[in-house]
Amino acid sequence: MNRILILGVGNVLLKDEGIGVHVIGAMERMLLPNNVKLVNGGVSGIDLLEVIEEADKLIIVDAIDAGDRPGTVFRFNADEVKGQLREHKTSLHQVDLFDTLKIARFLDRCPETVIIGIQPKDISWGMELTPDLASLVPRIIDLVICEIHDSASLN
Amino acid sequence: MAQKIVIDPITRIEGHLRIEVEVDGGKVVDARAAGTLWRGFEVILEGRDPRDAGVITQRICGVCPAEHAHASVQNLDMAFGAEVPDNGRIIRNLVAGSNFVASHILHFYHLAALDYLDIMAIAGYKGSSPELLKVKDKIVGLVKTGDTSPLTPRYNPDQFCVNDPEIVTTAVYHYIQALEMRKKGQEMLAIFGGKMPHHTTFVAGGVTIQPTPDRIAAFRSRLLELIDFVNNVYLKDVLLFGTGPLKPIHDAKIGFGCGNFLAYGNFDQGKSGDYTNRFLKSGTIFGGNIGQVNPLDPNKIAEYVKYSWYKDSGTGKHPSEGETNPEPTKEGAYSWLKAPRYDNQPMEVGPLARMLVTQDKGFMDLVTKVGAWPSAVARHAARAYECKMVAEGMLNWLGELKPGKPVCNEKAVPQSGKGMGLVEAARGALGHFVEIENGKSKRYQCVVPTTWNCSPRDDKGVKGPVEQALIGAPVPDPKNPLNVVRIVRSFDPCIACAVHLIHPETNEILKFRVI
């Protein structure tokens, strides 16, 4: 069976920046098929390699600054943004999520990846989402569920 | 749904350490290390339940969160008056040790080694090893697609870069193996930490997880593989590089530091929190006098803020009385990092400091043999020796665990109290300081490793360790400041870092993200 990984990433100390993690928290209360795994990726980068490489399909939920209206939701494949996500560099601090996806690709272990990105409204200190983004969580979950279904129908 | 054009993931806070160097005559003549972001964790913790500190301070860092938890619970042990049972002490050591091993392997292979390799040399590999041929095919394939990340690009290879096809191809093969090994380190951490990163099992008084035989066995099997890798691959690579192709970098004294070293020590062997009885020892060294290790006296720590964006009234204070009052418009200031000093001296912290203070035999023999001196290359060597020492140490500690015996001595939150947690993160000395009033944190201060290493000038104008290490570094081409990058990276900074280079002739500011 297709192993599907829902990976929510973000910093929960910075309000809407933590949207991915909040989505995972909400989904943890749902009944999901056995082949679906939820992971709160926090601010990790390369630590996620081991969970990523074990999946056949990866759905990433993250805050994305695309300069758009707060609450705008984007969906794209990792391939669509190849080489555009950031200038090439390697962190002194850590290898971040997108470097990690590239490493997984280098190892031939990168699953099919879909990214659901949400434009944040406020990323100042605070552990709660802004009301605008909090009200979006059910819609984001629906999108994630659609991805799970797409993947199941392909299977 | 909308198509995206520009994307900038905000999540991973990057670029908040800036290194500015001024180059004249092909050498660095001045350097400033500036923290460009106010961290503010101290303020977040004020007025909260002291037990929140371990959860919140782990979020300071995604690389060594385990050690923030370690420092915070040692801090609370003291404030709560909790004596940690042996099992609790040992499990904390195993979690911390796993983090050291994973972090050191990551740092060498995945962050630092690429600064010393000319990856394109792989195309010239003529050997017949099936593993290395696979690496060659892979790299040649990536070159064809025009995207050789994650291995490149960095900077243009210089005269110090290794370009022997066999050595470079082997190094990349080890890079791939190291990813697996590092993963095992993280798995070990999760066995006793519950999860990684931001583990959940450390509390004041001990830990919340039992040393069951299955956990011990799962930990041991991974550890044995890691010990094999550290001894037969990592350490060998570092020695091969450091005494062979990279010897010229070492001999050129690139990245020579301030010569003062500070270690709080780590891995308690007796009473928890007793920094005089640790596997990696505590102590200080001054003026490069590596034969003389002085005992640690935490009262000699003070933080200065003349060049930091904090109110001057808070300068020169011990962290237990430290203040975090920002003044972002302060004249002359250039960093959000304070300048910690020990006995008024800037101190280098990290593996090199620890190996010198511990006087580890393997490392000290190397020092005698090749005349190792605090250079960028020596820091990598110290890190590798420490990795071996800690990995082998963990095998012994594992045998000291007693299934069924207590892991925690739980204490209620006191109405008032003071604590100090001094430990070592992979990248250097880490201290947490708490003052409790009415059962809440009245004051909480963290002095992290990179605050020591990347500190700005102190009130007397004395430069911090990284600033000093950069002076004199050869930069023949300001557009390709590879040596600057090597030096900064050798300290394994715990904050991401950008390098700004000022060239006096053109006065052009060139920005490089080393991060």
XYZ file of C-alpha atoms in Angstrom:
670
model
C 0.000 0.000 0.000
C 1.146 3.552 -0.743
C 2.746 5.072 2.317
C 1.551 8.657 2.574
C 3.278 11.152 4.817
C 1.598 14.400 5.846
C 4.375 16.662 7.062
C 3.461 19.917 8.798
C 6.388 22.259 9.299
C 6.795 25.663 10.871
C 7.687 27.551 13.996
C 4.817 27.522 16.475
C 6.348 30.465 18.357
C 5.689 32.768 15.404
C 1.891 32.744 15.035
C 0.938 31.919 11.413
C 4.405 30.577 10.704
C 3.259 27.496 12.620
C 0.248 26.799 10.374
C 1.665 23.485 9.141
C 2.062 22.226 12.685
C -1.414 23.414 13.678
C -2.893 21.494 10.738
C -1.155 18.313 11.901
C -2.492 18.908 15.422
C -6.048 19.165 14.087
C -5.647 16.077 11.900
C -4.400 14.008 14.817
C -7.990 13.907 16.080
C -9.250 12.430 12.810
C -9.651 8.855 11.723
C -7.261 8.307 8.852
C -6.350 5.261 6.765
C -3.532 3.123 8.156
C -1.158 4.064 5.363
C -1.289 7.742 6.301
C 1.267 9.058 8.750
C 1.159 12.508 10.354
C 4.418 14.169 11.340
C 4.933 17.454 13.136
C 8.207 18.520 11.518
C 8.589 21.701 13.565
C 11.625 23.647 12.386
C 13.589 20.575 11.410
C 15.487 20.112 8.215
C 17.675 17.115 7.674
C 16.161 15.341 10.666
C 13.168 14.815 8.424
C 15.150 12.788 5.897
C 14.426 9.534 7.680
C 10.675 10.054 7.663
C 10.626 11.453 4.144
C 12.541 8.595 2.576
C 10.119 6.061 4.015
C 7.140 7.584 2.205
C 5.831 6.944 -1.300
C 3.939 10.205 -1.333
C 4.775 13.304 0.681
C 2.369 16.142 1.392
C 4.065 19.138 3.002
C 2.002 21.838 4.731
C 3.954 25.020 5.389
C 3.733 28.795 5.506
C 4.903 30.332 2.245
C 5.720 33.947 1.602
C 4.647 34.421 -1.969
C 3.820 38.096 -1.428
C 0.146 37.357 -1.863
C -2.985 38.092 0.158
C -2.866 36.514 3.645
C -4.629 33.185 3.643
C -3.926 32.463 -0.020
C -3.303 28.764 -0.400
C -0.880 27.381 -2.952
C -0.448 23.869 -4.168
C 2.544 22.797 -6.173
C 4.866 19.891 -6.761
C 8.428 19.951 -5.542
C 9.639 19.563 -9.151
C 7.841 22.724 -10.189
C 10.005 24.793 -7.909
C 13.277 23.011 -8.488
C 16.113 25.461 -8.184
C 13.801 28.381 -7.536
C 13.105 27.956 -3.884
C 16.287 29.510 -2.734
C 19.739 30.334 -3.805
C 22.062 27.396 -3.452
C 23.758 27.333 -0.143
C 24.384 25.043 2.696
C 23.502 26.188 6.122
C 26.084 26.551 8.811
C 23.173 26.173 11.064
C 21.428 23.239 9.549
C 20.339 21.697 6.351
C 16.818 22.921 5.805
C 13.755 21.172 4.425
C 14.441 21.993 0.796
C 18.060 20.935 1.020
C 16.710 17.768 2.579
C 14.415 17.149 -0.376
C 17.426 17.594 -2.643
C 19.478 15.187 -0.587
C 16.626 12.674 -0.762
C 16.581 13.125 -4.523
C 20.371 12.691 -4.637
C 19.921 9.386 -2.804
C 17.062 8.395 -5.138
C 14.750 8.348 -2.142
C 12.596 11.395 -2.746
C 8.908 10.484 -2.817
C 6.378 12.196 -5.044
C 6.007 15.519 -3.235
C 3.149 17.985 -3.066
C 3.487 21.217 -1.119
C 0.497 23.043 0.278
C 1.655 26.521 1.174
C -0.296 29.195 2.978
C 0.464 32.907 2.919
C 0.667 34.003 6.572
C -0.895 37.171 7.921
C 1.243 37.726 10.997
C 4.492 36.039 11.951
C 5.317 37.991 15.087
C 5.738 36.299 18.492
C 2.776 34.280 19.605
C 1.706 30.672 19.849
C -1.733 30.999 18.267
C -2.736 31.407 14.649
C -4.405 34.654 13.643
C -8.208 34.180 13.384
C -7.982 34.520 9.596
C -5.657 31.563 9.297
C -7.265 29.549 12.086
C -10.530 29.625 10.140
C -8.672 28.236 7.111
C -7.503 25.071 8.862
C -10.575 22.974 7.883
C -10.140 23.980 4.247
C -6.467 23.055 4.305
C -7.361 19.701 5.830
C -9.852 19.159 2.999
C -7.069 19.816 0.509
C -4.833 17.341 2.264
C -7.622 14.753 2.239
C -8.056 15.334 -1.510
C -4.376 14.595 -1.973
C -4.754 11.387 0.018
C -7.728 10.395 -2.154
C -5.891 11.231 -5.380
C -3.110 9.041 -4.285
C -5.490 6.221 -3.273
C -7.308 6.304 -6.617
C -4.001 6.062 -8.435
C -3.163 3.083 -6.374
C -5.649 27.538 -7.763
C -3.018 30.238 -8.203
C 0.352 29.449 -9.773
C 3.299 30.726 -7.789
C 6.057 32.849 -8.950
C 8.253 33.832 -6.070
C 8.552 31.626 -3.061
C 10.498 32.275 0.045
C 9.947 29.733 2.792
C 9.993 31.676 6.001
C 10.203 28.819 8.385
C 13.857 28.221 8.969
C 15.124 31.462 10.462
C 18.231 32.116 8.477
C 20.756 34.852 7.993
C 20.761 36.159 11.504
C 24.474 36.112 12.016
C 26.373 38.467 9.804
C 30.117 38.436 9.456
C 31.647 41.550 7.985
C 35.266 41.442 7.034
C 37.420 44.147 5.578
C 40.041 42.992 3.096
C 43.207 44.868 2.267
C 46.183 43.542 0.335
C 44.534 40.150 -0.048
C 44.084 39.658 3.692
C 41.383 40.258 6.238
C 42.292 43.345 8.246
C 39.140 43.796 10.302
C 36.159 41.659 11.186
C 32.832 42.098 12.894
C 30.476 39.338 13.898
C 26.955 40.655 14.264
C 23.872 38.867 15.452
C 21.134 40.531 13.445
C 18.133 39.124 15.214
C 16.933 39.601 18.712
C 16.201 36.199 20.131
C 14.122 37.284 23.091
C 13.631 33.853 24.639
C 14.595 35.302 27.982
C 11.648 37.643 27.794
C 9.281 34.874 26.724
C 10.230 32.869 29.804
C 9.711 35.650 32.330
C 6.654 35.032 34.471
C 6.126 31.478 33.226
C 6.189 28.206 35.095
C 9.916 27.360 35.332
C 9.210 23.880 33.955
C 8.225 25.419 30.608
C 11.865 26.327 30.020
C 12.917 22.927 28.691
C 10.138 22.882 26.123
C 10.555 26.476 25.012
C 14.343 26.787 25.002
C 14.697 23.683 22.823
C 13.150 25.856 20.129
C 16.175 28.138 20.208
C 17.891 25.653 17.959
C 16.949 22.866 15.582
C 20.421 21.360 15.678
C 21.175 20.959 19.354
C 17.770 21.261 21.047
C 18.687 18.315 23.270
C 21.336 20.354 25.030
C 18.984 23.224 25.739
C 16.746 20.715 27.469
C 19.798 19.384 29.302
C 20.886 22.851 30.471
C 17.363 23.779 31.491
C 16.827 20.684 33.642
C 20.234 20.962 35.310
C 19.280 24.538 36.014
C 15.970 23.434 37.550
C 17.566 20.492 39.438
C 19.536 23.088 41.346
C 16.664 25.514 41.840
C 14.293 22.713 42.929
C 16.901 20.971 45.089
C 16.396 17.699 43.204
C 19.026 14.936 43.346
C 18.940 13.013 40.094
C 19.057 9.202 40.371
C 21.792 7.401 38.409
C 19.440 6.113 35.737
C 18.199 9.646 35.114
C 21.718 11.019 34.942
C 22.852 8.280 32.538
C 19.838 8.578 30.243
C 20.423 12.327 30.020
C 24.033 11.576 29.067
C 22.949 9.098 26.397
C 20.505 11.557 24.858
C 23.115 14.325 24.924
C 25.813 11.976 23.598
C 23.636 10.832 20.687
C 23.163 14.468 19.773
C 26.937 15.100 19.867
C 27.702 12.187 17.580
C 24.937 12.983 15.083
C 25.805 16.688 15.065
C 29.565 16.180 14.584
C 29.071 13.761 11.693
C 26.616 16.167 10.066
C 28.933 19.088 10.550
C 31.964 17.453 9.015
C 30.460 15.662 6.038
C 27.411 17.686 5.172
C 28.382 21.213 6.126
C 32.151 21.603 6.242
C 33.852 19.028 3.983
C 32.441 20.546 0.821
C 34.483 23.704 1.492
C 37.614 21.650 0.998
C 36.701 19.535 -2.027
C 36.702 20.198 -5.747
C 33.655 18.087 -6.539
C 34.254 18.251 -10.279
C 37.402 16.185 -9.790
C 35.098 13.167 -9.526
C 34.724 13.165 -13.307
C 38.358 12.113 -13.468
C 37.939 9.033 -11.275
C 39.577 6.124 -13.101
C 39.408 3.403 -10.446
C 37.273 0.290 -10.475
C 35.518 0.352 -7.077
C 31.820 -0.321 -7.787
C 30.693 2.037 -4.981
C 32.877 4.872 -6.214
C 31.863 4.316 -9.825
C 28.265 4.651 -8.706
C 29.118 7.988 -7.066
C 30.855 9.094 -10.251
C 27.846 8.170 -12.406
C 25.563 10.011 -10.041
C 27.610 13.207 -10.080
C 28.140 13.115 -13.823
C 24.376 12.622 -14.174
C 23.659 15.617 -11.957
C 26.108 17.777 -13.889
C 24.196 16.920 -17.069
C 20.929 18.097 -15.540
C 22.630 21.329 -14.552
C 21.704 21.014 -10.889
C 24.407 19.498 -8.733
C 22.855 20.405 -5.416
C 23.188 19.419 -2.619
C 26.911 19.091 -3.337
C 27.453 22.363 -5.169
C 27.831 25.135 -5.840
C 29.781 26.631 -3.052
C 32.634 28.844 -3.928
C 35.149 28.357 -6.661
C 37.731 25.812 -5.541
C 41.011 27.449 -4.527
C 44.572 26.155 -4.293
C 43.804 24.439 -0.991
C 40.923 22.355 -2.317
C 41.493 18.638 -2.654
C 41.260 17.615 -6.298
C 42.592 14.071 -6.291
C 39.739 12.160 -7.993
C 40.070 9.100 -5.770
C 40.044 11.115 -2.512
C 37.175 13.357 -3.587
C 35.040 10.478 -4.847
C 35.661 8.555 -1.629
C 34.717 11.628 0.403
C 31.400 11.931 -1.423
C 30.775 8.227 -0.917
C 31.353 8.817 2.788
C 29.022 11.813 2.650
C 26.279 9.393 1.621
C 27.217 6.846 4.299
C 27.332 9.647 6.852
C 23.691 10.482 6.164
C 22.779 6.960 7.266
C 25.031 7.142 10.311
C 23.731 10.473 11.434
C 20.244 9.068 11.185
C 21.224 6.279 13.558
C 22.429 8.886 16.030
C 19.065 10.615 15.837
C 17.269 7.301 16.282
C 19.347 6.614 19.386
C 18.378 10.006 20.738
C 14.710 9.260 20.116
C 14.931 5.913 21.931
C 15.500 7.720 25.226
C 14.229 11.166 24.228
C 10.847 10.057 22.897
C 11.379 11.979 19.689
C 13.927 14.077 17.891
C 14.136 16.992 17.526
C 12.674 18.660 20.588
C 12.614 15.608 22.756
C 10.236 15.272 25.641
C 11.714 13.134 28.405
C 13.878 15.533 30.435
C 12.340 16.946 33.617
C 13.720 18.491 36.776
C 14.968 15.593 38.907
C 15.651 13.174 36.074
C 13.851 11.745 33.077
C 10.424 10.284 32.350
C 11.539 7.196 30.462
C 12.551 3.771 31.751
C 15.748 2.020 30.673
C 14.029 -1.157 29.540
C 16.156 -3.993 28.102
C 14.643 -3.589 24.630
C 15.491 0.123 24.572
C 19.020 -0.611 25.745
C 19.429 -3.260 23.035
C 18.015 -0.989 20.318
C 20.388 1.773 21.403
C 23.394 -0.523 21.581
C 23.004 -2.024 18.102
C 22.940 1.420 16.515
C 25.780 2.664 18.691
C 28.056 -0.210 17.651
C 27.560 0.684 14.002
C 28.296 4.311 14.771
C 31.468 3.521 16.673
C 32.671 1.505 13.690
C 31.913 4.390 11.329
C 33.509 7.016 13.580
C 36.716 5.021 14.021
C 37.106 3.651 10.526
C 35.672 6.389 8.358
C 35.177 9.764 10.075
C 38.344 9.919 12.141
C 40.414 8.403 9.329
C 39.081 10.935 6.819
C 39.793 13.850 9.134
C 43.332 12.643 9.777
C 43.944 11.888 6.113
C 42.754 15.344 5.110
C 44.259 17.250 8.009
C 47.726 15.757 7.794
C 47.723 15.399 3.997
C 46.113 17.668 1.466
C 44.877 20.183 4.041
C 48.144 20.447 5.944
C 49.012 23.653 4.019
C 45.831 25.315 5.335
C 46.780 24.298 8.798
C 50.371 25.426 8.387
C 49.147 28.750 7.048
C 47.448 29.054 10.471
C 44.156 29.861 8.809
C 41.573 30.492 11.482
C 43.967 30.904 14.371
C 41.728 31.903 17.268
C 42.044 33.960 20.437
C 43.998 31.222 22.233
C 41.694 31.240 25.274
C 39.464 28.226 25.794
C 36.494 27.583 28.022
C 34.702 24.308 28.699
C 31.892 23.722 31.191
C 32.358 20.008 30.679
C 29.626 17.506 29.940
C 28.344 14.028 30.810
C 28.114 13.898 34.599
C 29.844 10.896 36.100
C 28.878 11.335 39.756
C 26.378 13.757 41.173
C 24.274 15.387 38.483
C 25.276 18.986 37.837
C 28.714 18.607 39.441
C 30.895 20.141 36.759
C 34.077 18.995 38.488
C 33.220 15.357 37.795
C 32.498 15.028 34.128
C 33.556 12.788 31.262
C 34.433 15.836 29.165
C 36.095 18.033 31.728
C 35.445 21.618 32.703
C 38.194 24.193 32.790
C 39.899 27.090 31.099
C 43.097 27.729 29.149
C 44.602 31.167 28.584
C 47.038 32.556 26.028
C 47.379 29.272 24.165
C 49.114 27.688 27.152
C 47.642 24.260 26.506
C 49.772 22.602 29.156
C 47.944 24.484 31.901
C 44.266 23.831 32.501
C 42.651 25.993 35.187
C 39.548 25.008 37.129
C 36.231 26.532 36.076
C 34.796 29.289 38.242
C 31.348 30.263 36.912
C 31.446 33.479 38.962
C 33.997 34.827 36.505
C 31.442 34.912 33.676
C 30.078 38.328 32.756
C 28.326 39.711 29.713
C 29.163 43.092 28.207
C 26.915 45.153 25.991
C 28.783 48.276 24.866
C 28.651 47.068 21.239
C 25.329 45.254 21.575
C 21.852 46.675 21.195
C 21.047 46.513 24.889
C 20.882 49.204 27.539
C 24.325 49.983 28.947
C 23.010 49.683 32.498
C 23.039 45.898 31.996
C 26.739 45.637 31.157
C 29.295 43.556 33.034
C 26.701 41.444 34.848
C 26.856 37.788 35.692
C 24.149 35.941 33.715
C 22.316 35.110 36.946
C 21.707 38.851 37.258
C 21.614 39.480 33.538
C 19.190 41.878 31.934
C 17.629 41.780 28.509
C 16.614 45.373 27.847
C 16.861 46.078 24.152
C 17.955 49.430 22.766
C 17.932 48.980 18.996
C 18.965 52.544 18.241
C 22.075 52.503 20.423
C 24.993 54.410 18.944
C 28.055 52.289 18.092
C 26.348 48.963 18.711
C 26.378 46.361 15.928
C 25.069 43.077 17.307
C 22.149 41.512 19.100
C 24.600 39.146 20.731
C 26.051 40.231 24.023
C 29.782 39.814 24.582
C 30.328 37.135 27.232
C 33.727 37.157 28.854
C 35.407 34.928 31.409
C 37.746 36.746 33.745
C 37.424 39.635 31.258
C 38.774 37.513 28.399
C 37.086 36.373 25.181
C 36.959 32.573 25.188
C 36.673 30.049 22.378
C 34.198 27.279 23.162
C 33.509 24.025 21.330
C 35.217 20.706 20.598
C 38.710 22.203 20.374
C 38.294 23.836 23.794
C 36.926 20.597 25.256
C 39.625 18.351 23.844
C 42.340 20.683 25.109
C 40.734 21.073 28.533
C 40.040 17.327 28.791
C 43.559 16.661 27.486
C 42.234 13.727 25.451
C 45.224 11.523 24.726
C 44.461 10.846 21.057
C 44.056 14.522 20.314
C 47.007 15.672 22.437
C 49.263 13.134 20.673
C 48.176 14.624 17.381
C 48.909 18.099 18.716
C 52.434 16.999 19.583
C 52.955 15.108 16.345
C 51.797 17.656 13.796
C 52.093 20.799 15.872
C 48.351 21.358 15.764
C 47.404 24.859 16.704
C 43.976 26.470 16.994
C 43.269 26.611 13.282
C 40.184 25.784 11.272
C 41.594 22.341 10.497
C 42.421 21.668 14.160
C 38.803 22.350 15.091
C 37.674 19.645 12.704
C 40.236 17.227 14.119
C 39.132 17.955 17.698
C 35.526 17.380 16.703
C 36.385 13.956 15.250
C 38.376 12.872 18.321
C 35.565 14.010 20.573
C 33.051 12.082 18.480
C 35.074 8.897 19.017
C 35.452 9.574 22.729
C 31.753 10.235 23.314
C 30.582 7.327 21.144
C 32.813 4.892 23.013
C 31.877 6.476 26.339
C 28.192 5.849 25.662
C 28.837 2.129 25.304
C 30.106 2.072 28.898
C 27.266 4.222 30.257
C 24.731 1.972 28.596
C 26.079 -0.895 30.678
C 25.560 1.128 33.867
C 21.794 1.486 33.394
C 19.704 -0.505 35.854
C 16.281 -1.480 34.501
C 13.580 -1.155 37.147
C 15.455 1.377 39.277
C 14.201 4.979 39.635
C 14.754 7.470 36.824
C 13.455 10.590 38.487
C 13.278 12.323 41.833
C 10.314 14.572 41.289
C 10.095 17.810 43.243
C 7.403 20.454 43.440
C 8.111 23.884 42.006
C 9.594 25.947 44.837
C 8.260 29.401 45.728
C 11.709 30.827 45.266
C 15.137 29.648 44.251
C 18.064 30.123 41.946
C 19.562 27.697 39.470
C 22.432 27.336 37.061
C 22.710 24.659 34.383
C 26.111 24.444 32.737
C 26.532 21.837 30.021
C 28.081 21.539 26.588
C 26.206 21.561 23.325
C 27.989 19.989 20.352
C 29.159 23.454 19.372
C 30.271 24.663 22.792
C 29.559 25.734 26.346
C 25.898 26.351 27.097
C 24.567 27.917 30.288
C 21.039 28.488 31.549
C 20.375 30.608 34.630
C 17.047 30.936 36.429
C 15.689 32.930 39.329
C 12.318 31.767 40.659
C 9.940 34.035 42.563
C 6.387 33.105 43.592
C 6.770 29.814 41.755
C 7.436 31.549 38.426
C 10.572 32.347 36.451
C 11.410 35.890 37.435
C 14.557 35.874 35.346
C 15.840 33.377 32.816
C 19.082 33.827 30.910
C 20.673 31.584 28.283
C 24.299 32.051 27.288
C 24.712 29.936 24.180
C 27.923 28.697 22.514
C 27.815 31.044 19.574
C 27.397 34.022 21.877
C 30.865 33.155 23.137
C 32.438 32.416 19.755
C 30.711 35.050 17.656
C 30.549 37.722 20.311
C 31.069 41.325 19.307
C 33.733 43.487 20.885
C 33.496 43.891 24.649
C 33.463 47.163 26.583
C 37.240 47.426 26.229
C 37.011 47.003 22.462
C 38.530 43.493 22.518
C 37.267 41.423 19.594
C 35.408 38.144 20.014
C 37.011 34.777 19.138
C 35.648 34.460 15.585
C 36.455 38.104 14.882
C 40.028 37.454 16.000
C 40.259 34.206 14.054
C 39.368 35.995 10.828
C 42.098 38.620 11.041
C 44.891 37.837 8.605
C 42.949 35.233 6.640
C 44.092 35.200 3.019
C 41.396 36.384 0.630
C 43.088 36.650 -2.760
C 39.757 37.126 -4.531
C 37.111 39.118 -2.620
C 34.437 37.508 -4.774
C 35.454 34.083 -3.549
C 36.118 34.384 0.211
C 36.541 30.669 0.775
C 38.917 31.035 3.709
C 36.516 33.317 5.546
C 33.794 30.742 5.118
C 36.087 27.918 6.250
C 37.031 29.787 9.393
C 33.513 30.725 10.409
C 32.234 27.244 9.659
C 35.022 25.582 11.650
C 33.409 27.043 14.785
C 30.145 25.283 13.869
C 28.077 28.381 14.709
C 24.679 27.680 16.128
C 23.131 30.476 14.198
C 22.991 30.792 10.495
C 25.429 33.148 9.052
C 25.977 35.535 6.202
C 29.276 37.028 5.210
C 29.584 40.585 4.016
C 32.836 41.574 2.511
C 33.971 45.151 2.260
C 36.616 45.795 -0.304
C 38.362 49.086 0.346
C 39.196 49.847 -3.291
C 35.728 49.556 -4.687
C 33.925 49.980 -1.402
C 31.544 47.475 -2.851
C 29.653 45.324 -0.432
C 29.505 41.760 -1.631
C 27.019 39.564 0.133
C 27.629 35.878 0.531
C 25.330 33.508 2.257
C 27.402 30.828 3.859
C 24.558 29.459 5.531
